[in-house]
Amino acid sequence: MATSFTSFCEELHGQVNELHLWLASCSNFDIPFRLTKVTLSEPLRSPPVVVREISQSRYFTDNYCPAYRESSAPPPCDGPPVRYVRHTARRDGHSGDEPDDCQACGAELASLLCTDLRVGGTAGPSTGSTAVSPEPLRYRDVLVVSCNTLTDDVTDVTGKVVRPASGFVRGLRQGGVPVLVVRSDDVRAIAEMAVMEGDDDVVVADRSVVAGLERPVVVLVRGSVMDCDLFNDERFDIMSRCTSQLVWVKTGRP
Ligand SMILES: [Zn+2]
């Protein structure tokens, strides 16, 4: 923690009587004077299968934050297995070195979401007098986050597309999935995304704006070349948003 912030806390204590100051951080740091440190490391959001993936982040392996501990209330199941979409430049219509601009990757994800996970479907008939068919996932229950930035169509004043969306986004739409691309500078869209307002769309967002969010289905789009390799922190920043089904779009063969 920055020395300046420590000084700020100490000065605040000196000027405000009976100050009750709480701080929260996800990393280890030297706590400011007068504060008591409490470590909360029980996984509450993600099922075990996702926690195991998150735990491979260098934030944990290099002790930048405390390791998860055993849950005090063992979860009832491991959670659904991680699903994969594989991008290889020369396979079945895939193109480019990375999945970000690959229309085939987007279309494969659309198929996985709509067919396998029944996202956007309708509830089936109940099978008995007491059985209740589970509600299908909505599109807004899905959060797609790329380590690189995915962009939407850019249009001119007449509405003509002057720069098309990233291939991955085009592929999702081609597969029938409604998509909202949230730019990192669009404060209103970020606020609506946080409180689940707006249309029922799959949200494609930059990793910088998903902190604090959680969704049942999280899709990590990870190429082979990107700026987040140093700490593998896409596990820490993106996978940790997932409460149930993790989908990983990645380069390379199975
Ligand atoms: Zn691809």
CSV table of C-alpha atoms and ligand atoms in Angstrom, one decimal:
chain,number,residue,atom,x,y,z
A,1,MET,CA,0.0,0.0,0.0
A,2,ALA,CA,1.3,3.4,-0.9
A,3,THR,CA,3.0,5.3,1.8
A,4,SER,CA,0.9,8.4,0.9
A,5,PHE,CA,-2.3,6.4,1.7
A,6,THR,CA,-0.9,5.2,5.0
A,7,SER,CA,-0.1,8.9,5.9
A,8,PHE,CA,-3.6,9.8,4.8
A,9,CYS,CA,-5.1,7.3,7.2
A,10,GLU,CA,-3.0,8.4,10.1
A,11,GLU,CA,-3.8,12.0,9.5
A,12,LEU,CA,-7.5,11.2,9.3
A,13,HIS,CA,-7.3,9.4,12.6
A,14,GLY,CA,-5.5,12.5,14.1
A,15,GLN,CA,-8.3,14.9,13.0
A,16,VAL,CA,-11.5,12.9,13.4
A,17,ASN,CA,-12.5,11.7,16.8
A,18,GLU,CA,-13.7,8.2,17.2
A,19,LEU,CA,-13.2,7.4,13.5
A,20,HIS,CA,-14.4,4.0,12.4
A,21,LEU,CA,-12.3,3.3,9.3
A,22,TRP,CA,-12.6,0.1,7.2
A,23,LEU,CA,-10.5,-0.8,4.3
A,24,ALA,CA,-10.8,-3.8,2.0
A,25,SER,CA,-8.2,-5.2,-0.4
A,26,CYS,CA,-7.7,-8.5,-2.3
A,27,SER,CA,-3.9,-8.4,-1.9
A,28,ASN,CA,-1.4,-8.6,1.0
A,29,PHE,CA,-0.1,-5.3,2.1
A,30,ASP,CA,1.2,-3.5,5.2
A,31,ILE,CA,-1.8,-2.2,6.9
A,32,PRO,CA,-1.8,1.4,8.1
A,33,PHE,CA,-1.2,2.3,11.7
A,34,ARG,CA,-4.1,1.6,14.1
A,35,LEU,CA,-5.9,-0.8,11.9
A,36,THR,CA,-6.5,-4.5,12.7
A,37,LYS,CA,-6.1,-7.0,9.9
A,38,VAL,CA,-8.6,-9.7,9.4
A,39,THR,CA,-8.2,-12.2,6.6
A,40,LEU,CA,-11.3,-13.5,4.8
A,41,SER,CA,-10.3,-16.3,2.5
A,42,GLU,CA,-13.3,-18.7,2.3
A,43,PRO,CA,-14.6,-19.0,-1.3
A,44,LEU,CA,-18.2,-17.9,-1.3
A,45,ARG,CA,-18.9,-17.0,-4.9
A,46,SER,CA,-17.6,-19.8,-7.1
A,47,PRO,CA,-18.0,-23.6,-7.1
A,48,PRO,CA,-15.0,-25.8,-6.4
A,49,VAL,CA,-14.3,-26.5,-10.1
A,50,VAL,CA,-13.9,-22.7,-10.7
A,51,VAL,CA,-12.0,-22.1,-7.5
A,52,ARG,CA,-9.4,-24.6,-8.6
A,53,GLU,CA,-8.8,-22.6,-11.8
A,54,ILE,CA,-8.7,-19.2,-10.0
A,55,SER,CA,-6.2,-20.7,-7.5
A,56,GLN,CA,-3.6,-21.2,-10.3
A,57,SER,CA,-3.3,-17.4,-10.6
A,58,ARG,CA,0.2,-16.1,-9.7
A,59,TYR,CA,-1.6,-13.8,-7.2
A,60,PHE,CA,-2.0,-17.0,-5.1
A,61,THR,CA,1.1,-19.0,-6.1
A,62,ASP,CA,3.4,-16.0,-5.5
A,63,ASN,CA,1.6,-15.1,-2.3
A,64,TYR,CA,0.3,-11.7,-3.4
A,65,CYS,CA,-2.9,-12.6,-1.7
A,66,PRO,CA,-3.8,-15.3,0.8
A,67,ALA,CA,-4.8,-18.7,-0.4
A,68,TYR,CA,-8.4,-19.9,-0.3
A,69,ARG,CA,-9.1,-22.0,2.7
A,70,GLU,CA,-11.5,-24.9,3.0
A,71,SER,CA,-15.1,-23.9,3.0
A,72,SER,CA,-16.7,-24.2,6.4
A,73,ALA,CA,-19.9,-25.4,4.7
A,74,PRO,CA,-18.8,-28.0,2.1
A,75,PRO,CA,-20.6,-27.2,-1.2
A,76,PRO,CA,-23.1,-29.8,-2.4
A,77,CYS,CA,-21.3,-30.5,-5.7
A,78,ASP,CA,-18.2,-29.7,-7.6
A,79,GLY,CA,-20.0,-27.5,-10.1
A,80,PRO,CA,-20.4,-27.9,-13.9
A,81,PRO,CA,-17.1,-28.8,-15.7
A,82,VAL,CA,-15.3,-26.0,-17.5
A,83,ARG,CA,-16.3,-25.8,-21.1
A,84,TYR,CA,-13.9,-24.8,-23.9
A,85,VAL,CA,-14.0,-23.3,-27.3
A,86,ARG,CA,-10.7,-23.9,-29.1
A,87,HIS,CA,-9.3,-21.5,-31.6
A,88,THR,CA,-6.8,-22.7,-34.1
A,89,ALA,CA,-6.0,-20.6,-37.1
A,90,ARG,CA,-6.5,-23.3,-39.6
A,91,ARG,CA,-9.4,-25.3,-38.3
A,92,ASP,CA,-13.0,-25.3,-39.6
A,93,GLY,CA,-13.2,-21.7,-40.7
A,94,HIS,CA,-11.3,-20.2,-37.8
A,95,SER,CA,-9.2,-17.3,-38.9
A,96,GLY,CA,-6.4,-15.0,-37.4
A,97,ASP,CA,-3.9,-15.7,-34.7
A,98,GLU,CA,-6.2,-14.8,-31.9
A,99,PRO,CA,-9.9,-15.6,-31.0
A,100,ASP,CA,-10.8,-11.9,-30.6
A,101,ASP,CA,-11.3,-11.4,-34.3
A,102,CYS,CA,-12.4,-14.9,-35.2
A,103,GLN,CA,-16.0,-15.1,-36.2
A,104,ALA,CA,-16.0,-18.9,-36.0
A,105,CYS,CA,-15.1,-18.7,-32.3
A,106,GLY,CA,-18.0,-16.4,-31.7
A,107,ALA,CA,-20.4,-18.7,-33.5
A,108,GLU,CA,-19.2,-21.7,-31.6
A,109,LEU,CA,-19.7,-19.9,-28.3
A,110,ALA,CA,-23.2,-18.9,-29.5
A,111,SER,CA,-24.0,-22.6,-30.2
A,112,LEU,CA,-22.7,-23.7,-26.8
A,113,LEU,CA,-24.7,-21.0,-25.0
A,114,CYS,CA,-28.0,-21.5,-26.8
A,115,THR,CA,-27.9,-25.3,-27.4
A,116,ASP,CA,-25.9,-26.8,-24.5
A,117,LEU,CA,-26.6,-24.3,-21.8
A,118,ARG,CA,-30.1,-23.3,-23.0
A,119,VAL,CA,-29.4,-19.6,-22.5
A,120,GLY,CA,-32.3,-17.5,-23.7
A,121,GLY,CA,-34.6,-20.6,-24.0
A,122,THR,CA,-38.0,-21.1,-22.5
A,123,ALA,CA,-38.9,-23.2,-19.5
A,124,GLY,CA,-40.0,-26.7,-20.3
A,125,PRO,CA,-43.2,-28.3,-19.1
A,126,SER,CA,-43.1,-29.7,-15.6
A,127,THR,CA,-42.7,-33.5,-15.5
A,128,GLY,CA,-44.9,-34.3,-12.6
A,129,SER,CA,-47.3,-32.9,-10.1
A,130,THR,CA,-44.6,-31.5,-7.9
A,131,ALA,CA,-41.7,-31.2,-10.3
A,132,VAL,CA,-40.8,-27.6,-11.3
A,133,SER,CA,-38.8,-27.1,-14.5
A,134,PRO,CA,-35.8,-24.8,-13.8
A,135,GLU,CA,-36.0,-21.4,-15.4
A,136,PRO,CA,-33.5,-21.1,-18.3
A,137,LEU,CA,-30.6,-18.7,-18.1
A,138,ARG,CA,-31.2,-15.3,-19.6
A,139,TYR,CA,-28.7,-13.7,-22.0
A,140,ARG,CA,-27.9,-11.1,-19.3
A,141,ASP,CA,-26.7,-14.0,-17.0
A,142,VAL,CA,-23.7,-14.3,-19.4
A,143,LEU,CA,-20.6,-12.1,-19.1
A,144,VAL,CA,-18.0,-12.3,-21.9
A,145,VAL,CA,-14.6,-10.8,-20.9
A,146,SER,CA,-11.6,-10.7,-23.2
A,147,CYS,CA,-8.0,-10.0,-22.2
A,148,ASN,CA,-7.9,-7.9,-25.3
A,149,THR,CA,-10.6,-5.3,-26.1
A,150,LEU,CA,-13.5,-6.5,-28.2
A,151,THR,CA,-15.2,-3.7,-30.1
A,152,ASP,CA,-18.7,-3.1,-31.6
A,153,ASP,CA,-19.7,-1.6,-34.9
A,154,VAL,CA,-18.7,2.0,-35.5
A,155,THR,CA,-21.2,3.9,-37.5
A,156,ASP,CA,-21.3,7.4,-39.1
A,157,VAL,CA,-24.1,9.9,-38.6
A,158,THR,CA,-26.2,8.1,-41.2
A,159,GLY,CA,-26.0,4.8,-39.4
A,160,LYS,CA,-23.7,3.3,-42.0
A,161,VAL,CA,-21.1,0.9,-40.5
A,162,VAL,CA,-17.6,2.4,-41.1
A,163,ARG,CA,-15.8,-0.1,-38.9
A,164,PRO,CA,-17.3,-3.5,-38.2
A,165,ALA,CA,-17.3,-5.1,-34.8
A,166,SER,CA,-14.6,-7.6,-33.7
A,167,GLY,CA,-15.0,-10.9,-35.5
A,168,PHE,CA,-15.8,-12.6,-32.2
A,169,VAL,CA,-18.8,-10.3,-31.6
A,170,ARG,CA,-20.0,-10.7,-35.2
A,171,GLY,CA,-19.9,-14.5,-34.7
A,172,LEU,CA,-22.0,-14.3,-31.6
A,173,ARG,CA,-24.6,-12.3,-33.4
A,174,GLN,CA,-24.5,-14.5,-36.4
A,175,GLY,CA,-25.4,-17.4,-33.9
A,176,GLY,CA,-28.5,-15.5,-32.8
A,177,VAL,CA,-27.2,-14.1,-29.5
A,178,PRO,CA,-28.1,-10.5,-28.6
A,179,VAL,CA,-24.9,-8.7,-27.6
A,180,LEU,CA,-24.2,-5.5,-25.8
A,181,VAL,CA,-20.6,-4.3,-26.0
A,182,VAL,CA,-19.8,-2.1,-23.0
A,183,ARG,CA,-16.9,0.3,-23.6
A,184,SER,CA,-14.7,1.0,-20.6
A,185,ASP,CA,-15.4,4.7,-20.9
A,186,ASP,CA,-19.2,4.3,-21.1
A,187,VAL,CA,-20.1,5.1,-17.4
A,188,ARG,CA,-23.8,4.8,-17.9
A,189,ALA,CA,-23.6,1.3,-19.6
A,190,ILE,CA,-21.2,0.1,-16.9
A,191,ALA,CA,-23.6,1.3,-14.2
A,192,GLU,CA,-26.6,-0.5,-15.9
A,193,MET,CA,-24.5,-3.6,-16.3
A,194,ALA,CA,-23.7,-3.6,-12.6
A,195,VAL,CA,-27.3,-3.6,-11.6
A,196,MET,CA,-28.5,-5.9,-14.4
A,197,GLU,CA,-30.7,-3.2,-16.0
A,198,GLY,CA,-31.2,-2.6,-19.7
A,199,ASP,CA,-32.1,-5.2,-22.4
A,200,ASP,CA,-31.6,-8.9,-22.1
A,201,ASP,CA,-28.3,-9.1,-23.8
A,202,VAL,CA,-25.1,-11.0,-23.4
A,203,VAL,CA,-22.7,-8.4,-22.1
A,204,VAL,CA,-19.2,-8.2,-23.7
A,205,ALA,CA,-17.0,-6.0,-21.4
A,206,ASP,CA,-13.5,-5.1,-20.8
A,207,ARG,CA,-11.7,-6.7,-17.9
A,208,SER,CA,-11.2,-3.3,-16.3
A,209,VAL,CA,-14.9,-2.8,-15.6
A,210,VAL,CA,-15.9,-6.2,-14.3
A,211,ALA,CA,-14.4,-6.0,-10.8
A,212,GLY,CA,-17.1,-6.6,-8.2
A,213,LEU,CA,-19.6,-8.2,-10.6
A,214,GLU,CA,-20.7,-11.8,-10.7
A,215,ARG,CA,-22.6,-13.8,-13.2
A,216,PRO,CA,-23.8,-17.5,-13.5
A,217,VAL,CA,-21.9,-17.9,-16.8
A,218,VAL,CA,-18.6,-16.2,-17.4
A,219,VAL,CA,-16.7,-16.5,-20.7
A,220,LEU,CA,-13.0,-15.8,-20.7
A,221,VAL,CA,-11.6,-15.0,-24.2
A,222,ARG,CA,-7.9,-15.5,-24.0
A,223,GLY,CA,-5.5,-15.3,-26.9
A,224,SER,CA,-1.9,-16.4,-26.9
A,225,VAL,CA,-0.4,-12.9,-26.9
A,226,MET,CA,-1.7,-10.2,-24.5
A,227,ASP,CA,-0.6,-7.9,-21.9
A,228,CYS,CA,-1.9,-9.9,-18.9
A,229,ASP,CA,0.5,-12.7,-19.1
A,230,LEU,CA,2.8,-11.5,-16.3
A,231,PHE,CA,0.6,-12.7,-13.5
A,232,ASN,CA,-1.9,-14.9,-15.4
A,233,ASP,CA,-4.3,-12.6,-13.7
A,234,GLU,CA,-7.2,-13.3,-16.1
A,235,ARG,CA,-7.8,-16.1,-13.7
A,236,PHE,CA,-7.9,-13.7,-10.8
A,237,ASP,CA,-9.7,-10.8,-12.5
A,238,ILE,CA,-12.1,-12.6,-14.8
A,239,MET,CA,-12.7,-16.2,-13.7
A,240,SER,CA,-13.4,-15.1,-10.2
A,241,ARG,CA,-16.6,-13.3,-11.5
A,242,CYS,CA,-18.2,-16.8,-12.1
A,243,THR,CA,-20.9,-18.3,-9.8
A,244,SER,CA,-21.5,-21.4,-11.8
A,245,GLN,CA,-20.4,-22.2,-15.4
A,246,LEU,CA,-17.0,-21.1,-16.7
A,247,VAL,CA,-16.3,-21.1,-20.4
A,248,TRP,CA,-12.8,-20.6,-21.7
A,249,VAL,CA,-12.2,-19.5,-25.3
A,250,LYS,CA,-8.5,-20.2,-25.9
A,251,THR,CA,-5.9,-20.8,-28.5
A,252,GLY,CA,-4.4,-24.2,-29.2
A,253,ARG,CA,-5.5,-27.8,-29.7
A,254,PRO,CA,-7.4,-29.7,-27.0
B,1,ZN,ZN,-11.5,-19.1,-33.7
